[in-house]
Short mmCIF file of N, CA, C and O in Angstrom, two decimals:
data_model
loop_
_atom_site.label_atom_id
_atom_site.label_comp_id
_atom_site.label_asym_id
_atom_site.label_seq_id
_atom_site.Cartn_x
_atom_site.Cartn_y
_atom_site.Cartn_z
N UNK A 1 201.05 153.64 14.60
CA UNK A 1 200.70 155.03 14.43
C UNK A 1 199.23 155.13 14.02
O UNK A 1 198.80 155.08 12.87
N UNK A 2 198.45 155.29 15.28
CA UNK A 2 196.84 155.70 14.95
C UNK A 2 196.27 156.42 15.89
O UNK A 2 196.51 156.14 17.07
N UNK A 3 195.48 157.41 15.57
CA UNK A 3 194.86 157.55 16.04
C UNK A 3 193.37 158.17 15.63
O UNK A 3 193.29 158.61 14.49
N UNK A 4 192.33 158.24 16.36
CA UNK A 4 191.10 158.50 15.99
C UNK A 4 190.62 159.76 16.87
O UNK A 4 190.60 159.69 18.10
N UNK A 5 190.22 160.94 16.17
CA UNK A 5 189.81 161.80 16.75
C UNK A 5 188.21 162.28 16.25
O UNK A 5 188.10 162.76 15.12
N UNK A 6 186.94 162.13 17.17
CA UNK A 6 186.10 162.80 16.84
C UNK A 6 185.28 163.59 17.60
O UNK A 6 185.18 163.36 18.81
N UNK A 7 184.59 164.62 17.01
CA UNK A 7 183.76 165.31 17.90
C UNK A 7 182.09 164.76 18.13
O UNK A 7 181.31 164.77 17.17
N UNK A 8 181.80 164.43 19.08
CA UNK A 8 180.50 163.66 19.01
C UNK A 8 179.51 164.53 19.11
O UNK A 8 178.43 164.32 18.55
N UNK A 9 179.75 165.57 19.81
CA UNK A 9 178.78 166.54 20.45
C UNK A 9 179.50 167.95 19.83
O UNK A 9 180.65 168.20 19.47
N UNK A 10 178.46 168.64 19.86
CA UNK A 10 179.01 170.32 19.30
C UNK A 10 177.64 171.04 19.16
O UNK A 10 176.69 170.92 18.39
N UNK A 11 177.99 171.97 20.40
CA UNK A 11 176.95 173.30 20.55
C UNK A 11 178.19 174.31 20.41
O UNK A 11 179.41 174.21 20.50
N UNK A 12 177.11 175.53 20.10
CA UNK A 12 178.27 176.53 20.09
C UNK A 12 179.12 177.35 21.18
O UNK A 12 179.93 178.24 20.96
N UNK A 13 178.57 176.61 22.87
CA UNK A 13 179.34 176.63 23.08
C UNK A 13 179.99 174.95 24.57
O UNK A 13 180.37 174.90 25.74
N UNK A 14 179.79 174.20 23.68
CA UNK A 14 180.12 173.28 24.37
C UNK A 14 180.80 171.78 22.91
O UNK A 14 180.15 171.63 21.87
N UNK A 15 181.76 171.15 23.12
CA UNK A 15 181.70 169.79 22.42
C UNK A 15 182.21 168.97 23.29
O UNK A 15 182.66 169.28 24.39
N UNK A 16 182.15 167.97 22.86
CA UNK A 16 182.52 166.46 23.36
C UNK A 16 183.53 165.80 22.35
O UNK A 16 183.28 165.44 21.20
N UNK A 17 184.94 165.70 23.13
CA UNK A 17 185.76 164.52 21.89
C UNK A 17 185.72 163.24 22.45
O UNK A 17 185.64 162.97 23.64
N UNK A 18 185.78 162.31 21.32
CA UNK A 18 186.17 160.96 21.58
C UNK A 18 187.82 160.30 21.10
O UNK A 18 187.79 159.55 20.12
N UNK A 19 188.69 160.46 21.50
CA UNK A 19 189.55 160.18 21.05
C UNK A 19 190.31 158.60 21.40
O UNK A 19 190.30 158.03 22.49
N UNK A 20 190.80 158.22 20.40
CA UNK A 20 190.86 156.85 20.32
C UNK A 20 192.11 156.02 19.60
O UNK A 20 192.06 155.88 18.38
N UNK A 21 193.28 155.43 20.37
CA UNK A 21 194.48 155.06 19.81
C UNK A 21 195.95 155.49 20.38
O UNK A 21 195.77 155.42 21.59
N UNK A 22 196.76 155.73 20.26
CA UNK A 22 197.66 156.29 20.77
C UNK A 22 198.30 157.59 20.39
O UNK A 22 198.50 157.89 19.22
N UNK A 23 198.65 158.43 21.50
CA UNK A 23 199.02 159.51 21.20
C UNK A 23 200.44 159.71 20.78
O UNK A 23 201.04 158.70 21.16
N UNK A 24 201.25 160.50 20.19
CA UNK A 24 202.72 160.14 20.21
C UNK A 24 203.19 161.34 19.11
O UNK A 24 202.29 161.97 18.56
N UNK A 25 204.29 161.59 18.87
CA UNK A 25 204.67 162.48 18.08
C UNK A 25 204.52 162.49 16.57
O UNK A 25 204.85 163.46 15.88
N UNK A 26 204.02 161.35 16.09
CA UNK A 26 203.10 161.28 15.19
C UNK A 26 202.18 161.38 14.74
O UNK A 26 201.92 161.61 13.56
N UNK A 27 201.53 161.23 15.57
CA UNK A 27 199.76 161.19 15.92
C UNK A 27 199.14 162.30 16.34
O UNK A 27 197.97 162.57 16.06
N UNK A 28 200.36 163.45 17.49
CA UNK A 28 199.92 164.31 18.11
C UNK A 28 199.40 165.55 17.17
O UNK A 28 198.46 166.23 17.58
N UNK A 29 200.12 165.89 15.67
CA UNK A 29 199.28 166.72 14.70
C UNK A 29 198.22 166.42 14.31
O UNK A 29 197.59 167.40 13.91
N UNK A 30 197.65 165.40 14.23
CA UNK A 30 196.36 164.97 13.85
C UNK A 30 195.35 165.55 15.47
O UNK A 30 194.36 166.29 15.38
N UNK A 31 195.71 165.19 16.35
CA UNK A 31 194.93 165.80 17.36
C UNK A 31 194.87 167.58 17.98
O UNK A 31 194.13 168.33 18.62
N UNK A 32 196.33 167.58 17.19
CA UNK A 32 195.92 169.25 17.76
C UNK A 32 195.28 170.56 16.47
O UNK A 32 195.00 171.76 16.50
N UNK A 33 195.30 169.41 15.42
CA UNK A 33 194.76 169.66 14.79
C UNK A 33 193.41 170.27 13.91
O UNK A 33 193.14 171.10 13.04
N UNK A 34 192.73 169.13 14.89
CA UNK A 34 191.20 168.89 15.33
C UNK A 34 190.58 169.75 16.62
O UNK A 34 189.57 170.46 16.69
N UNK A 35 191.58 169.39 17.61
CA UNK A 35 191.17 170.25 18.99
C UNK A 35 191.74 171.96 19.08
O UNK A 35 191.74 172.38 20.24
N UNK A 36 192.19 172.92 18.09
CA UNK A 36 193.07 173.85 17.98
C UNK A 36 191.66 174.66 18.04
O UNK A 36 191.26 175.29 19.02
N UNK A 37 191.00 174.51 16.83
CA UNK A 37 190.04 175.14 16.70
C UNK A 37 188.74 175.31 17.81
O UNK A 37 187.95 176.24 17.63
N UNK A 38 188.61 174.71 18.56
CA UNK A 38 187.89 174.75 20.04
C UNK A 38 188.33 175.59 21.14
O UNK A 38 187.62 176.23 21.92
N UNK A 39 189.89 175.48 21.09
CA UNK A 39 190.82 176.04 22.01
C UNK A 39 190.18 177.97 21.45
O UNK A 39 190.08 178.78 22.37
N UNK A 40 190.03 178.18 20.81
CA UNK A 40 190.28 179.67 20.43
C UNK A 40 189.01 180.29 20.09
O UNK A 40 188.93 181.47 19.77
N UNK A 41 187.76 179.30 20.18
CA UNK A 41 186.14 180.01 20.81
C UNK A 41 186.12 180.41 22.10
O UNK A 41 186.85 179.92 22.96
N UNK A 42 185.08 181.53 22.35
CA UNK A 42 184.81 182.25 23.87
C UNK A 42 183.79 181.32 24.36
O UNK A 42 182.71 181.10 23.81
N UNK A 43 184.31 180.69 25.65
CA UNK A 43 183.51 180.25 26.85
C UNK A 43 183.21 178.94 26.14
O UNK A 43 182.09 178.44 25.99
N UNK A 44 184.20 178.52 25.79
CA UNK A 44 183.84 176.95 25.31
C UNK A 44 184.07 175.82 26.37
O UNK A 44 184.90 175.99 27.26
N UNK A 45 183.25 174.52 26.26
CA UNK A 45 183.43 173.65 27.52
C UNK A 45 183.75 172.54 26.94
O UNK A 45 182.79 172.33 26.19
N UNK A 46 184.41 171.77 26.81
CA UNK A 46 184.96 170.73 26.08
C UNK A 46 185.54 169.47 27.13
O UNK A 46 186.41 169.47 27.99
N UNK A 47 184.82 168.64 26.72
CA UNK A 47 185.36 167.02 27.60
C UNK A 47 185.68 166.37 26.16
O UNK A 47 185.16 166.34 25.04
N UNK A 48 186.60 165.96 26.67
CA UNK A 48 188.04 164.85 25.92
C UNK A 48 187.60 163.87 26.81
O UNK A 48 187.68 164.09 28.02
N UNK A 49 186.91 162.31 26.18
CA UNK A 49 187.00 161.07 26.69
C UNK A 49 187.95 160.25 26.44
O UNK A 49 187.80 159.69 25.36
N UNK A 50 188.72 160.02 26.92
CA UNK A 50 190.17 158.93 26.84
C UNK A 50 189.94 158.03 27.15
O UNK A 50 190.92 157.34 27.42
N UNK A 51 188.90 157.54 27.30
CA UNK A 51 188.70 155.70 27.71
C UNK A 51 189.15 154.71 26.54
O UNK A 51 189.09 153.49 26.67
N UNK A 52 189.67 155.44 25.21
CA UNK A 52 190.19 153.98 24.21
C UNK A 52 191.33 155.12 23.80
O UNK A 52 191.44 155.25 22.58
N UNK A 53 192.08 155.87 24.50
CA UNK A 53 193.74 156.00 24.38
C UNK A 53 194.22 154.79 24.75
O UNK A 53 193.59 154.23 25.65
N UNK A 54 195.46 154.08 24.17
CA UNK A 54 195.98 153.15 24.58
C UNK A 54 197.51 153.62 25.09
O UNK A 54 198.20 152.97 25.88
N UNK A 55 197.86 154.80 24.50
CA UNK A 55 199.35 155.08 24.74
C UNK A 55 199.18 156.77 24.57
O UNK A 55 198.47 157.51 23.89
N UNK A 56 199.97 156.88 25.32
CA UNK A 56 200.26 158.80 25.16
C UNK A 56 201.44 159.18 25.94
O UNK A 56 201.68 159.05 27.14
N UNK A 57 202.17 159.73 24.92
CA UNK A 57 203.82 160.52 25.73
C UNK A 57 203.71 161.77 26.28
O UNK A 57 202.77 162.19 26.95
N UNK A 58 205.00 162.50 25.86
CA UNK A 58 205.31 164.04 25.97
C UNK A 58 204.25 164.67 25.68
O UNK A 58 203.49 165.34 26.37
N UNK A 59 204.27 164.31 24.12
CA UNK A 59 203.49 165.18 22.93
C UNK A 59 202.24 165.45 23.15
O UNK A 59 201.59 166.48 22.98
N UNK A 60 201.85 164.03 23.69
CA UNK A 60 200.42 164.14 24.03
C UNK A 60 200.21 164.74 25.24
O UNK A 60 199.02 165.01 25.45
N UNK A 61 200.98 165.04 26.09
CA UNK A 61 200.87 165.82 27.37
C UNK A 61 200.71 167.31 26.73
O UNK A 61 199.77 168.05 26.99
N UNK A 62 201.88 167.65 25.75
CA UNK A 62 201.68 169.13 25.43
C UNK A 62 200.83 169.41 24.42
O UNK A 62 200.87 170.54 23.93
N UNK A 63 200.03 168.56 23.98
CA UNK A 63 198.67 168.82 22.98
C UNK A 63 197.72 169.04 23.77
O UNK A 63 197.00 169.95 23.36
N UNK A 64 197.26 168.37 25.19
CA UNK A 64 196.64 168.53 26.37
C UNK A 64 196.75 170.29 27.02
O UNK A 64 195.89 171.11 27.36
N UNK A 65 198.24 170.31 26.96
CA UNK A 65 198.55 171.54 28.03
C UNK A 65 198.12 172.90 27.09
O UNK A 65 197.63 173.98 27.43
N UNK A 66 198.54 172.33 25.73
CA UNK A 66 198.00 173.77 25.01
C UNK A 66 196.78 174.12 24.80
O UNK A 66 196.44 175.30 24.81
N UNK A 67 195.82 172.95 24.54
CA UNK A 67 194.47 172.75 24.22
C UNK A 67 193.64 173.17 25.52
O UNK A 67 192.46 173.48 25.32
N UNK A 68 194.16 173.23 26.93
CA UNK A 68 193.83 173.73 28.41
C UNK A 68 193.90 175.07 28.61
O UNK A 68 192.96 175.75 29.02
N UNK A 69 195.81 175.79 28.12
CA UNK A 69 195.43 177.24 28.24
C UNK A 69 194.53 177.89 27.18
O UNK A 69 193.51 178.49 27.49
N UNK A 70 194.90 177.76 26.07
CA UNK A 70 193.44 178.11 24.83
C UNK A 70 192.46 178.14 25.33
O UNK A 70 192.00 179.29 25.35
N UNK A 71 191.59 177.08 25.98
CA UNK A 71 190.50 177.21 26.34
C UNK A 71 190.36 178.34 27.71
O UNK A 71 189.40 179.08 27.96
N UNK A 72 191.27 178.24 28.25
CA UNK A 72 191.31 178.41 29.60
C UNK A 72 191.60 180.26 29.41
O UNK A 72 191.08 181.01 30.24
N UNK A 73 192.33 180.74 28.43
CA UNK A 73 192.28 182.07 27.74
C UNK A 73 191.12 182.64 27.31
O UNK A 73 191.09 183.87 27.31
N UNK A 74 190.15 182.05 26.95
CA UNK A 74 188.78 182.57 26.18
C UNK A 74 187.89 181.99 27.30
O UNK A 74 186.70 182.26 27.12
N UNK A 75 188.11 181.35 28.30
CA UNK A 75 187.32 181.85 29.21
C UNK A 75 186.05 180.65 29.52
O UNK A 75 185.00 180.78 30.14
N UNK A 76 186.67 179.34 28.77
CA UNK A 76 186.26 178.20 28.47
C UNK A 76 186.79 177.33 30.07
O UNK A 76 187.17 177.78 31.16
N UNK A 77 186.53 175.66 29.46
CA UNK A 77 187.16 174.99 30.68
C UNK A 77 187.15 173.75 29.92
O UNK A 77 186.29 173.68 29.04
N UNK A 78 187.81 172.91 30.06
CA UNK A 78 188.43 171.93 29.79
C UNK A 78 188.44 170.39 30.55
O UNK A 78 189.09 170.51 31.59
N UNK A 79 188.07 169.32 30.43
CA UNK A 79 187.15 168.11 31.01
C UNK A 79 187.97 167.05 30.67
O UNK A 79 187.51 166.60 29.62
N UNK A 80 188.96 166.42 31.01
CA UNK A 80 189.33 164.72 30.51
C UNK A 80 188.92 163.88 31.22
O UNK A 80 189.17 163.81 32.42
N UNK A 81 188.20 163.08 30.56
CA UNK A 81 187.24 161.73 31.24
C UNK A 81 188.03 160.33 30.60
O UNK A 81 188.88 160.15 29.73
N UNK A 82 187.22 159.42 31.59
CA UNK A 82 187.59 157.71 31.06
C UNK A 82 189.34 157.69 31.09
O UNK A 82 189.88 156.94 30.28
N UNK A 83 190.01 158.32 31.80
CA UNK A 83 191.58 158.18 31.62
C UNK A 83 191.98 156.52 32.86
O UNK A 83 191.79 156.21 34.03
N UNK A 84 192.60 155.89 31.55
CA UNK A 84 193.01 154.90 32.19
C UNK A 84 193.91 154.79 33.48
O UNK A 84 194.09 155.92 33.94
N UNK A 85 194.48 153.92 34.15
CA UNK A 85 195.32 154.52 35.23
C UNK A 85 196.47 154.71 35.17
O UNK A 85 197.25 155.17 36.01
N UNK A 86 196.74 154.14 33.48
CA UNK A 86 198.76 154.74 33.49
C UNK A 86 198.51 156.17 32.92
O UNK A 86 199.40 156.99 33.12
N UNK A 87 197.33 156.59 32.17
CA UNK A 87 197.04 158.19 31.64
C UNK A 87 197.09 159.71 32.78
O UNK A 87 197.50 160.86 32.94
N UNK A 88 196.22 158.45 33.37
CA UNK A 88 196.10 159.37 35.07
C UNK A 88 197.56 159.51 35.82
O UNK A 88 197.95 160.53 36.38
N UNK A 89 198.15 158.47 35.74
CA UNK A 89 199.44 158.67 36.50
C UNK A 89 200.22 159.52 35.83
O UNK A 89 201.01 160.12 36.57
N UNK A 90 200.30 159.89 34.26
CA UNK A 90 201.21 160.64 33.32
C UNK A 90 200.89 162.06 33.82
O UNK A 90 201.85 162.81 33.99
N UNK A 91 199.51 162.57 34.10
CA UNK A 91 199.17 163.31 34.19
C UNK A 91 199.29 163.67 36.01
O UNK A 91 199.20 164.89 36.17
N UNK A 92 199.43 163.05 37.08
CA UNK A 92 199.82 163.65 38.20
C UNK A 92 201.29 163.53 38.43
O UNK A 92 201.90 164.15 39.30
N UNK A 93 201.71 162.85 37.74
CA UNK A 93 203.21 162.59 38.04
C UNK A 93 203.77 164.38 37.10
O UNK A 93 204.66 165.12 37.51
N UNK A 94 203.10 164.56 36.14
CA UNK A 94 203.61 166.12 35.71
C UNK A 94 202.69 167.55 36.55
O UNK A 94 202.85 168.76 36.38
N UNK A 95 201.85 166.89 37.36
CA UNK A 95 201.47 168.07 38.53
C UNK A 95 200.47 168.57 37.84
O UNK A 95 200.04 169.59 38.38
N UNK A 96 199.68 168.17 36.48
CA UNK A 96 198.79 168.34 35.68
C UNK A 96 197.57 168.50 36.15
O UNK A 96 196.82 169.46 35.99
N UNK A 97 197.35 167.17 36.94
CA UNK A 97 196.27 166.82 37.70
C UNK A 97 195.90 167.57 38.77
O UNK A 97 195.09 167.11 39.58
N UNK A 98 196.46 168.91 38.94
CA UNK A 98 196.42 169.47 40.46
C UNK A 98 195.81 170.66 39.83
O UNK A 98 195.11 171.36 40.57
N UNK A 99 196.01 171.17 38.12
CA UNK A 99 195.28 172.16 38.18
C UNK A 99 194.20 171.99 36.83
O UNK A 99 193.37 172.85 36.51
N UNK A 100 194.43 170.61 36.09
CA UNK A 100 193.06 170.19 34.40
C UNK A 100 192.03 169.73 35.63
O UNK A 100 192.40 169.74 36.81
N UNK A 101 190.88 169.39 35.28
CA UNK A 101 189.35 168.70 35.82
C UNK A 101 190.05 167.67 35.03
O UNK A 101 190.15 167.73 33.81
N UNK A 102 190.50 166.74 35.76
CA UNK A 102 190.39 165.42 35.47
C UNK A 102 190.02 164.78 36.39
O UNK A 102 190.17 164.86 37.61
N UNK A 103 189.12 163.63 35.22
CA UNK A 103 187.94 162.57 36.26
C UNK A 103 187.89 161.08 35.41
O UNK A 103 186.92 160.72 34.74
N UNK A 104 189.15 160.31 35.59
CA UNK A 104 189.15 159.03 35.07
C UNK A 104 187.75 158.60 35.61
O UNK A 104 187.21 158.13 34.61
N UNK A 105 186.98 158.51 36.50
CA UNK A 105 185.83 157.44 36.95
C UNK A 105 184.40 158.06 35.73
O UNK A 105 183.39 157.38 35.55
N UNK A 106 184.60 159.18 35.17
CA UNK A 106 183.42 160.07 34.59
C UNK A 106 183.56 159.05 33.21
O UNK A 106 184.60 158.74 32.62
N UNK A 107 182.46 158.74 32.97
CA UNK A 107 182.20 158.60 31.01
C UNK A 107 181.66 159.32 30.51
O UNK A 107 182.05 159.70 29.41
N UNK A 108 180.12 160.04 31.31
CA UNK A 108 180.06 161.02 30.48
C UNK A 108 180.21 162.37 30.21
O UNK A 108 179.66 162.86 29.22
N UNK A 109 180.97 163.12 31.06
CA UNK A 109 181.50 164.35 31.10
C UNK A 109 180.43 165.39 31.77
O UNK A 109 179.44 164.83 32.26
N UNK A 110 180.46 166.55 31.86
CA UNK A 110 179.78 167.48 32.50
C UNK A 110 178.83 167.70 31.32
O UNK A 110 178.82 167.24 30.18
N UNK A 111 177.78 168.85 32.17
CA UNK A 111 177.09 169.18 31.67
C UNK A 111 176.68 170.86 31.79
O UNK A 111 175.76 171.32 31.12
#
């Protein structure tokens, strides 16, 4: 049970997370924790780098899905980078991938 959540970058209206460890129903309050408050600024742009997730379930799918419409409500947009290829598969195998910007090959996110 770990995980590491930080914000590297933060304009007012853009940040960058680095998140790091596994996601899971333990772990997942600590991340929506951190990312809640982003979700509910106007026109915010936010990339989530997942290149040192090692594990992520359900939970972490629906900390994702909520943290997407939030943003996606205020008019923001939402970025997951560095996703490994079992992250990527979690995420098209739930049809995720057809409507988040996800870009496993990106490290450093948009601009």
């Amino acid at each position: 049970m770990n995980i590491k959540v930080d914000i590297t970058e933060q304009t007012e209206d853009y940040a960058k997370l680095e998140i790091a460890g596994e996601i899971d129903a333990y772990t997942a309050p600590v991340l929506r924790e951190k990312t809640e408050p982003l979700s509910k600024q106007d026109n915010m742009k936010v990339v989530a780098d997942l290149s040192e997730v090692s594990y992520m379930d359900s939970t972490g799918i629906g900390v994702f899905v909520g943290l997407f419409k939030g943003i996606k409500a205020n008019g923001g947009h939402l970025q997951l980078i560095g996703l490994s290829d079992r992250l990527k598969r979690l995420f098209d195998i739930t049809g995720l991938a057809d409507i988040m910007d996800i870009n496993p090959e990106v490290k450093g996110g948009m601009e």
